[in-house]
mmCIF file with all atom_site columns, C-alpha atoms in Angstrom:
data_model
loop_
_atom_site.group_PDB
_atom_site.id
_atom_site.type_symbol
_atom_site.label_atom_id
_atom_site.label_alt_id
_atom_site.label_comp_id
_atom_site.label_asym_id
_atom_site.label_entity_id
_atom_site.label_seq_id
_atom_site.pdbx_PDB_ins_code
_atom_site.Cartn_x
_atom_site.Cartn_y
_atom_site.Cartn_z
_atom_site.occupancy
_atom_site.B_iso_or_equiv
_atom_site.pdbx_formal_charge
_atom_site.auth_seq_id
_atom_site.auth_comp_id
_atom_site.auth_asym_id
_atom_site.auth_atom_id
_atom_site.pdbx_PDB_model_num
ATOM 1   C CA . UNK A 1 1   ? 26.099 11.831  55.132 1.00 58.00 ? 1   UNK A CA 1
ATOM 2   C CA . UNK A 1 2   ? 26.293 8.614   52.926 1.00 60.00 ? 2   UNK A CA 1
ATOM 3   C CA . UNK A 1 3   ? 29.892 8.831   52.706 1.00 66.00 ? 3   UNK A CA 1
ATOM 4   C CA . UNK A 1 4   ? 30.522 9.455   56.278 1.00 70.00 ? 4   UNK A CA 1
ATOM 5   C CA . UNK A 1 5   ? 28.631 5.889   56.898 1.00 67.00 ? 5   UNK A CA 1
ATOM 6   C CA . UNK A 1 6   ? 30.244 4.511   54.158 1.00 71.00 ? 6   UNK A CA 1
ATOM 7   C CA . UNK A 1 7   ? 33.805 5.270   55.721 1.00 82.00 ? 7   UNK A CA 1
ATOM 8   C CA . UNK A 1 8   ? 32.898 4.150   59.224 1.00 88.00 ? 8   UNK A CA 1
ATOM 9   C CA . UNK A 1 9   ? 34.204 0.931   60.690 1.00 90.00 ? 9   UNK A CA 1
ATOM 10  C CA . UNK A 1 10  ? 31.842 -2.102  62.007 1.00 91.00 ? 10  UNK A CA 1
ATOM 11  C CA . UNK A 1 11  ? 30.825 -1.003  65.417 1.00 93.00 ? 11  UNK A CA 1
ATOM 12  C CA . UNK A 1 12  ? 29.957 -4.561  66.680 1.00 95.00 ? 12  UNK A CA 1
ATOM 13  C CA . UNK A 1 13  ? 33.473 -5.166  67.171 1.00 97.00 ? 13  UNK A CA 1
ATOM 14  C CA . UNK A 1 14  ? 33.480 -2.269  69.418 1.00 97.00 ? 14  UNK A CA 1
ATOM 15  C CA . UNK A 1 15  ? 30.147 -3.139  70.971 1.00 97.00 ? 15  UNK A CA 1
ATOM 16  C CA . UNK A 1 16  ? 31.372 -6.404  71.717 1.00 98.00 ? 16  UNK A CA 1
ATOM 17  C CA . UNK A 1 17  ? 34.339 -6.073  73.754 1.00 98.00 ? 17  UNK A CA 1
ATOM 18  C CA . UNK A 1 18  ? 32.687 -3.411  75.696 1.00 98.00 ? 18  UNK A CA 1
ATOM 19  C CA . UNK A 1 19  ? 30.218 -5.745  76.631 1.00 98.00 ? 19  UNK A CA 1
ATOM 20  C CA . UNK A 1 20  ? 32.355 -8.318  77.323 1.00 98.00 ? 20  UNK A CA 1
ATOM 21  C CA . UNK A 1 21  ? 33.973 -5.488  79.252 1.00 98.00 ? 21  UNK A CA 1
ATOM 22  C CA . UNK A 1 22  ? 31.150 -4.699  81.704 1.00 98.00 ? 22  UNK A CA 1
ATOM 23  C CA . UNK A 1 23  ? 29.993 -8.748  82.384 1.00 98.00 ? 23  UNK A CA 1
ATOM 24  C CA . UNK A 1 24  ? 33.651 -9.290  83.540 1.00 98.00 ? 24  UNK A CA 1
ATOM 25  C CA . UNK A 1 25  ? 33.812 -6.076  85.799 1.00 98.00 ? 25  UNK A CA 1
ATOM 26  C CA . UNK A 1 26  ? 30.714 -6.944  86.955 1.00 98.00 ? 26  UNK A CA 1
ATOM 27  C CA . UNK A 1 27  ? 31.803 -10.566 88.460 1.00 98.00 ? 27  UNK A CA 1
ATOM 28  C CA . UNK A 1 28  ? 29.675 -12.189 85.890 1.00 98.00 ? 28  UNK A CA 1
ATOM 29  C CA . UNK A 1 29  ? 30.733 -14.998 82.859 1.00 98.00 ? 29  UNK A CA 1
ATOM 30  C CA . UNK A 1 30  ? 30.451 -13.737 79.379 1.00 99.00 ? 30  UNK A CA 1
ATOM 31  C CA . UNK A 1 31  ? 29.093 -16.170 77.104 1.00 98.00 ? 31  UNK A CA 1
ATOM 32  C CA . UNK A 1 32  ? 28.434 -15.271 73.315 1.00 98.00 ? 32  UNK A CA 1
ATOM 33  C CA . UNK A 1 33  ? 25.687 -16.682 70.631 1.00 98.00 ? 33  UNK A CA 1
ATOM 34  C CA . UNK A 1 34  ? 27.214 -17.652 67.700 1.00 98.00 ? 34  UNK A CA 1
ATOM 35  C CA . UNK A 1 35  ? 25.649 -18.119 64.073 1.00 98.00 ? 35  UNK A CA 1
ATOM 36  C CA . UNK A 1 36  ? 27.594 -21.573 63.428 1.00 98.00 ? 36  UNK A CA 1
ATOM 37  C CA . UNK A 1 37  ? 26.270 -21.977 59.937 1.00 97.00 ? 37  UNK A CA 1
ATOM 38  C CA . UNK A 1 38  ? 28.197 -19.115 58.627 1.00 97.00 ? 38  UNK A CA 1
ATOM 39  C CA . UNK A 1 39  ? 31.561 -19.513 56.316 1.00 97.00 ? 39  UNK A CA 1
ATOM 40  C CA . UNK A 1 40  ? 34.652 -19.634 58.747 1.00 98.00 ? 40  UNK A CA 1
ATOM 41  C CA . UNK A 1 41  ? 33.159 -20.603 61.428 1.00 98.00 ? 41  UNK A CA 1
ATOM 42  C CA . UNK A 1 42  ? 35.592 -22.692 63.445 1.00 98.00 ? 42  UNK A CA 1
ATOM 43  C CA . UNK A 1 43  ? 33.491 -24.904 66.446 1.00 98.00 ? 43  UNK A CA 1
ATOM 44  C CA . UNK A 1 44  ? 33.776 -27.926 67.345 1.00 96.00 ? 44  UNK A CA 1
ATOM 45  C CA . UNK A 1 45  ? 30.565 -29.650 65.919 1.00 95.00 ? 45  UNK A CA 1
ATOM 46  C CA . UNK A 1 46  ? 29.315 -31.573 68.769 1.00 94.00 ? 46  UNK A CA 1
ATOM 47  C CA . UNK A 1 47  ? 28.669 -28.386 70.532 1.00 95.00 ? 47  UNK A CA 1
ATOM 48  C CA . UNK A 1 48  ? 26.444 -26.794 67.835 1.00 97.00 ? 48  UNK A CA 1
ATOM 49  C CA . UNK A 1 49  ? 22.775 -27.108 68.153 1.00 97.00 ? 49  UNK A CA 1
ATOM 50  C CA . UNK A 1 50  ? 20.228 -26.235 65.810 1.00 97.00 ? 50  UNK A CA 1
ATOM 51  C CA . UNK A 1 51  ? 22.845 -24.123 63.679 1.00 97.00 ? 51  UNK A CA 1
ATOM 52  C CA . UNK A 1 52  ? 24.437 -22.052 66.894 1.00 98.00 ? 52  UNK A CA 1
ATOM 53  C CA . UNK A 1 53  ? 26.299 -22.460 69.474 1.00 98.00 ? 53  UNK A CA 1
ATOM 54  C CA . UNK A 1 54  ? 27.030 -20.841 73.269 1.00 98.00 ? 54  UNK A CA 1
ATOM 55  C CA . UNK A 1 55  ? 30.501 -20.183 74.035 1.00 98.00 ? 55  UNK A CA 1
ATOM 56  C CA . UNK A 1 56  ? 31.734 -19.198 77.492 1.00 98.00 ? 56  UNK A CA 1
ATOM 57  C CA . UNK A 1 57  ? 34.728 -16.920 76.462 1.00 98.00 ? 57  UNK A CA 1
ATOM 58  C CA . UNK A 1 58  ? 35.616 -16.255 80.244 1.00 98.00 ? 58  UNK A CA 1
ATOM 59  C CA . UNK A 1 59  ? 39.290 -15.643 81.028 1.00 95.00 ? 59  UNK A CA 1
ATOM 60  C CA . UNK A 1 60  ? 39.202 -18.785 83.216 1.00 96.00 ? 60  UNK A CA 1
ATOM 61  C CA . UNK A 1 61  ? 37.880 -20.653 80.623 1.00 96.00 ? 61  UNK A CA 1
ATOM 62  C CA . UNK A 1 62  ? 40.031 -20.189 77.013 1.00 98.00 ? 62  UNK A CA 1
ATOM 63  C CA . UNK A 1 63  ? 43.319 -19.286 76.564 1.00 98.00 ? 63  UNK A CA 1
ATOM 64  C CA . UNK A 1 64  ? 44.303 -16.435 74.219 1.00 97.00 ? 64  UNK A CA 1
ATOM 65  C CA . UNK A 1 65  ? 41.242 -14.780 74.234 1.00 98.00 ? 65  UNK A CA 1
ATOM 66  C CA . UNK A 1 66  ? 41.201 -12.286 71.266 1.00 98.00 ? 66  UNK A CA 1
ATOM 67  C CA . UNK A 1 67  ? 38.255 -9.917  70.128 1.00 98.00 ? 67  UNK A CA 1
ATOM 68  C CA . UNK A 1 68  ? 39.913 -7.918  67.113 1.00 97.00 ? 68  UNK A CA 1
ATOM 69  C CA . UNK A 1 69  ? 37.661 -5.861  64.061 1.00 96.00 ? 69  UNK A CA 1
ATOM 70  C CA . UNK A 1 70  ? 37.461 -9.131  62.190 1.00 97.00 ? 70  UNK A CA 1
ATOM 71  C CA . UNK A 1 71  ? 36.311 -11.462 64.826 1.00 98.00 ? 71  UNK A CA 1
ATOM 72  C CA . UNK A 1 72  ? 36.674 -13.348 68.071 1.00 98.00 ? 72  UNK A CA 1
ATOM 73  C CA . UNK A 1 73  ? 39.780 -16.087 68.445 1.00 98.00 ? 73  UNK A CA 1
ATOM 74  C CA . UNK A 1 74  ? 40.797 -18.745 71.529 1.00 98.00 ? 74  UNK A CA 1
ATOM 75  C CA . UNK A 1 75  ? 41.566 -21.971 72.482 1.00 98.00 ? 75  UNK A CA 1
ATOM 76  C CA . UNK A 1 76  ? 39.189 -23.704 74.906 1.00 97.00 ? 76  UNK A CA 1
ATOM 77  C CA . UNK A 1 77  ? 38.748 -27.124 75.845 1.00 96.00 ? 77  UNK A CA 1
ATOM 78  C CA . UNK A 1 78  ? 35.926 -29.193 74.816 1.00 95.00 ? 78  UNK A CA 1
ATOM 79  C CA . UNK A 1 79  ? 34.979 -32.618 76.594 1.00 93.00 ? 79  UNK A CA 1
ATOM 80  C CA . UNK A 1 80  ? 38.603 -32.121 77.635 1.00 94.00 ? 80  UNK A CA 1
ATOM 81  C CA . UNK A 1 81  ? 40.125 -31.548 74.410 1.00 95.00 ? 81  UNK A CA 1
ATOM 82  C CA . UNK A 1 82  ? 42.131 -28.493 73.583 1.00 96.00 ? 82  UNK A CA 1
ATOM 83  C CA . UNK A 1 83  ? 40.270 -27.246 70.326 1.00 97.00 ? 83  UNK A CA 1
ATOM 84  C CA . UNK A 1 84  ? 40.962 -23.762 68.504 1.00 98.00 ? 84  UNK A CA 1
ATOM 85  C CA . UNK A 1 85  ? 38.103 -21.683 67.809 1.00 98.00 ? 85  UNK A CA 1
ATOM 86  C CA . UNK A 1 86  ? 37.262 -19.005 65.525 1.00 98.00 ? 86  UNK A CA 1
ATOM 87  C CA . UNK A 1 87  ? 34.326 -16.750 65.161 1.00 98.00 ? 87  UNK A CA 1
ATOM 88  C CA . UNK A 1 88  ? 34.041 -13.890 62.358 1.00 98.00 ? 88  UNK A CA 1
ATOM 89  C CA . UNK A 1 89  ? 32.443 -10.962 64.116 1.00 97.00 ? 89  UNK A CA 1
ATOM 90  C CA . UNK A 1 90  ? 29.316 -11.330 61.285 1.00 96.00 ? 90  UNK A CA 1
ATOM 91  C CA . UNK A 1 91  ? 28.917 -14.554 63.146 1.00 98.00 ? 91  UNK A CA 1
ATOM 92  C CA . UNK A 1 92  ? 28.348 -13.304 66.869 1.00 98.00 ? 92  UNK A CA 1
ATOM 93  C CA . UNK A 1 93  ? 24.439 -13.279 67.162 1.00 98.00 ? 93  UNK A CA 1
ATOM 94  C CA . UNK A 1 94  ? 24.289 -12.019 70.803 1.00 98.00 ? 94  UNK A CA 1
ATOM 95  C CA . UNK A 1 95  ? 26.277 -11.714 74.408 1.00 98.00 ? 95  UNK A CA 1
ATOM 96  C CA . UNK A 1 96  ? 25.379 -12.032 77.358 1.00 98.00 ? 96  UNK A CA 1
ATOM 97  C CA . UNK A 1 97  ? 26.186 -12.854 81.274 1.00 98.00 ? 97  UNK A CA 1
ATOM 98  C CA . UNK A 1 98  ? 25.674 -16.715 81.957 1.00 98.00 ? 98  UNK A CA 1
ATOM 99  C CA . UNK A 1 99  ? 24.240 -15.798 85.852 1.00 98.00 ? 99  UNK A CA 1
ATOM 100 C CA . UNK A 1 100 ? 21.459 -13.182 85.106 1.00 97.00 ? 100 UNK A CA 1
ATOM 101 C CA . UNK A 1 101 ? 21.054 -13.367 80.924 1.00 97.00 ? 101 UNK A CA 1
ATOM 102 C CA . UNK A 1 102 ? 21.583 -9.740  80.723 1.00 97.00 ? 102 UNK A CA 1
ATOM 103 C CA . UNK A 1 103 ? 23.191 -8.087  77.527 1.00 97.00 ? 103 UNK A CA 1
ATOM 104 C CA . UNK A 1 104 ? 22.246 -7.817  74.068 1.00 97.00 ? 104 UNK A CA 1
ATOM 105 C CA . UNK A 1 105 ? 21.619 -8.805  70.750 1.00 97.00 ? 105 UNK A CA 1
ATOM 106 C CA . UNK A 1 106 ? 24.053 -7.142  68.535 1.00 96.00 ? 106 UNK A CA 1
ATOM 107 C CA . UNK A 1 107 ? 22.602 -5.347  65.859 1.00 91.00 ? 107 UNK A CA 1
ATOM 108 C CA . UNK A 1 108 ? 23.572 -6.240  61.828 1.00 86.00 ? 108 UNK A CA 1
ATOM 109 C CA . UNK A 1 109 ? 26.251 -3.580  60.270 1.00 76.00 ? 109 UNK A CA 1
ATOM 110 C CA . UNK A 1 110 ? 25.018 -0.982  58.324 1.00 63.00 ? 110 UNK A CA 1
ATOM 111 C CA . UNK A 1 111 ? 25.831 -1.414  54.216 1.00 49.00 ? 111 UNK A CA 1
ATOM 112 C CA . UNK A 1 112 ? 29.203 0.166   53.830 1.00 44.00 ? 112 UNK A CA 1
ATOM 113 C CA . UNK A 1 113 ? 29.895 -0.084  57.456 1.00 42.00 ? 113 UNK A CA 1
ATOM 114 C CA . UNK A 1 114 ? 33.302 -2.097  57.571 1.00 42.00 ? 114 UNK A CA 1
ATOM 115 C CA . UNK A 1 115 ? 31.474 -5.343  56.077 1.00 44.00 ? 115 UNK A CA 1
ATOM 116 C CA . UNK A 1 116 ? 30.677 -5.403  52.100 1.00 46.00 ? 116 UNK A CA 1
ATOM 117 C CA . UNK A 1 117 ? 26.896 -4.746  51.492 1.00 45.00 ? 117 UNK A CA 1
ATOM 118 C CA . UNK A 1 118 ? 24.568 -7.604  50.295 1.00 46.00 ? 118 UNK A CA 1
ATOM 119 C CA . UNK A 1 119 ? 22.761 -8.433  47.485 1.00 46.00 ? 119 UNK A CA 1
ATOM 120 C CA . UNK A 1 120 ? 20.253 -5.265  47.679 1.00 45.00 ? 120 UNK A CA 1
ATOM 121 C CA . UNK A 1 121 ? 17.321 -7.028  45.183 1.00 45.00 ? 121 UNK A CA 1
ATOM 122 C CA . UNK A 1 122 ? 14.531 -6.649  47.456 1.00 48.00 ? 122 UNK A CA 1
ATOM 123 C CA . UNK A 1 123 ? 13.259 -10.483 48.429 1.00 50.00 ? 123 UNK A CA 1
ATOM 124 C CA . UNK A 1 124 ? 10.302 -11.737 46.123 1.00 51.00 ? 124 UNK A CA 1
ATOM 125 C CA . UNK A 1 125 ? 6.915  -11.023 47.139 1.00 52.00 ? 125 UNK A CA 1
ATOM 126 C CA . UNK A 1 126 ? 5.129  -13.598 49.749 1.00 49.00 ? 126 UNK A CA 1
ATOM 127 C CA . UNK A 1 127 ? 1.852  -15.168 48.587 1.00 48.00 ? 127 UNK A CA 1
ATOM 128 C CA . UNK A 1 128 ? -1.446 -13.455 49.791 1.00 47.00 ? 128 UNK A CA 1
ATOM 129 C CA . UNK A 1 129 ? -2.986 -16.607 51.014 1.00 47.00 ? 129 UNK A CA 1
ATOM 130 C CA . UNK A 1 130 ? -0.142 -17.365 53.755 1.00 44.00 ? 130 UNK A CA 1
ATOM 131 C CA . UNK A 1 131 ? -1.544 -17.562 57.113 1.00 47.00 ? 131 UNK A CA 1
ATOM 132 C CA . UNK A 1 132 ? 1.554  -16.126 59.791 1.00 47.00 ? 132 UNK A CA 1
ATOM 133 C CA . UNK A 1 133 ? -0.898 -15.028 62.485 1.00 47.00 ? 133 UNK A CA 1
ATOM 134 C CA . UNK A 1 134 ? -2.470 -12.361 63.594 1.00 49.00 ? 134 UNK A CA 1
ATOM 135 C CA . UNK A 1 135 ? -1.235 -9.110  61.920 1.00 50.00 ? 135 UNK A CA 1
ATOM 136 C CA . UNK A 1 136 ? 0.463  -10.995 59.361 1.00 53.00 ? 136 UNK A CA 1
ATOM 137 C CA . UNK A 1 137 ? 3.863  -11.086 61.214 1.00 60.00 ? 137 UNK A CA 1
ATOM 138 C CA . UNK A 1 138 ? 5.333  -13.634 63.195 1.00 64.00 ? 138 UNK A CA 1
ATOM 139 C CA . UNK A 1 139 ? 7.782  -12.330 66.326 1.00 59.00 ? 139 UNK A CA 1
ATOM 140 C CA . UNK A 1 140 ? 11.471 -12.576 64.895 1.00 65.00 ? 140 UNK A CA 1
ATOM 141 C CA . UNK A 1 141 ? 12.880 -12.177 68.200 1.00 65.00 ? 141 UNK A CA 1
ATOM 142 C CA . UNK A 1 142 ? 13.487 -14.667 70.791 1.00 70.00 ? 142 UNK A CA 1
ATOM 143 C CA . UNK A 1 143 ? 14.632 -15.156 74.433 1.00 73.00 ? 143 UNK A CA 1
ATOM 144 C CA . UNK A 1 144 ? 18.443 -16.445 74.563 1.00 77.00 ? 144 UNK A CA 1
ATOM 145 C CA . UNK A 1 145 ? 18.787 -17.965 78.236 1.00 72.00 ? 145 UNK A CA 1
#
């Protein structure tokens, strides 16, 4: 069953567009989440904050629109300048419809799964004495309006 995994493609890609799919036939603006600090990331930086940035990637609103395997692709204007962006699909955190904030996180590829696998050396243990809360775990997700 390894194998199998290890031969499939990335299915954020796919996950994506069919998202996108549904906020546009549903009257709604797609907007995606975007993980700006990440190599090839192409944004203008005035419109990242805090390391991301929103971008609407409604029809009305970019020109060329492309969501491929490797990533998402258009030309949009920014304070009224024409700017060319480029997102690697690794990059898109989340979409979602501006009007209601419905959609979804998209999950991280599984190793093998069209994207090369990571360092796999598990991460160093934490010190006892750290104080994260109760239960020891602080909440790692977070509402994206």
């Amino acid at each position: 069953m390894t194998d199998d995994i290890s031969r499939m493609t990335s299915h954020r890609p796919y996950l994506l567009r069919a998202l996108v799919e549904w906020i546009n036939d549903n009257g709604m603006t797609p907007h995606i989440l975007v993980d700006a600090g990440l190599p090839n990331v192409q944004v203008p930086p005035s419109a990242v904050k805090d390391g991301r940035v929103v971008l609407n990637i409604a029809e009305r609103a970019v020109v060329r629109l492309q969501i491929d395997n490797d990533g998402v692709s258009f030309t949009a204007r920014f304070g009224g300048v024409s700017y060319p962006v480029q997102v690697p699909m690794a990059a898109v955190l989340a979409v979602y419809a501006r009007e209601t904030g419905q959609g979804m996180a998209l999950p991280d590829d599984i190793h093998g799964a069209g994207e090369p696998p990571g360092d796999d050396t598990p991460p160093p243990p934490r010190p006892s004495g750290s104080d994260d809360g109760a239960g020891g775990k602080r909440p790692h997700l977070r509402v994206v309006k």
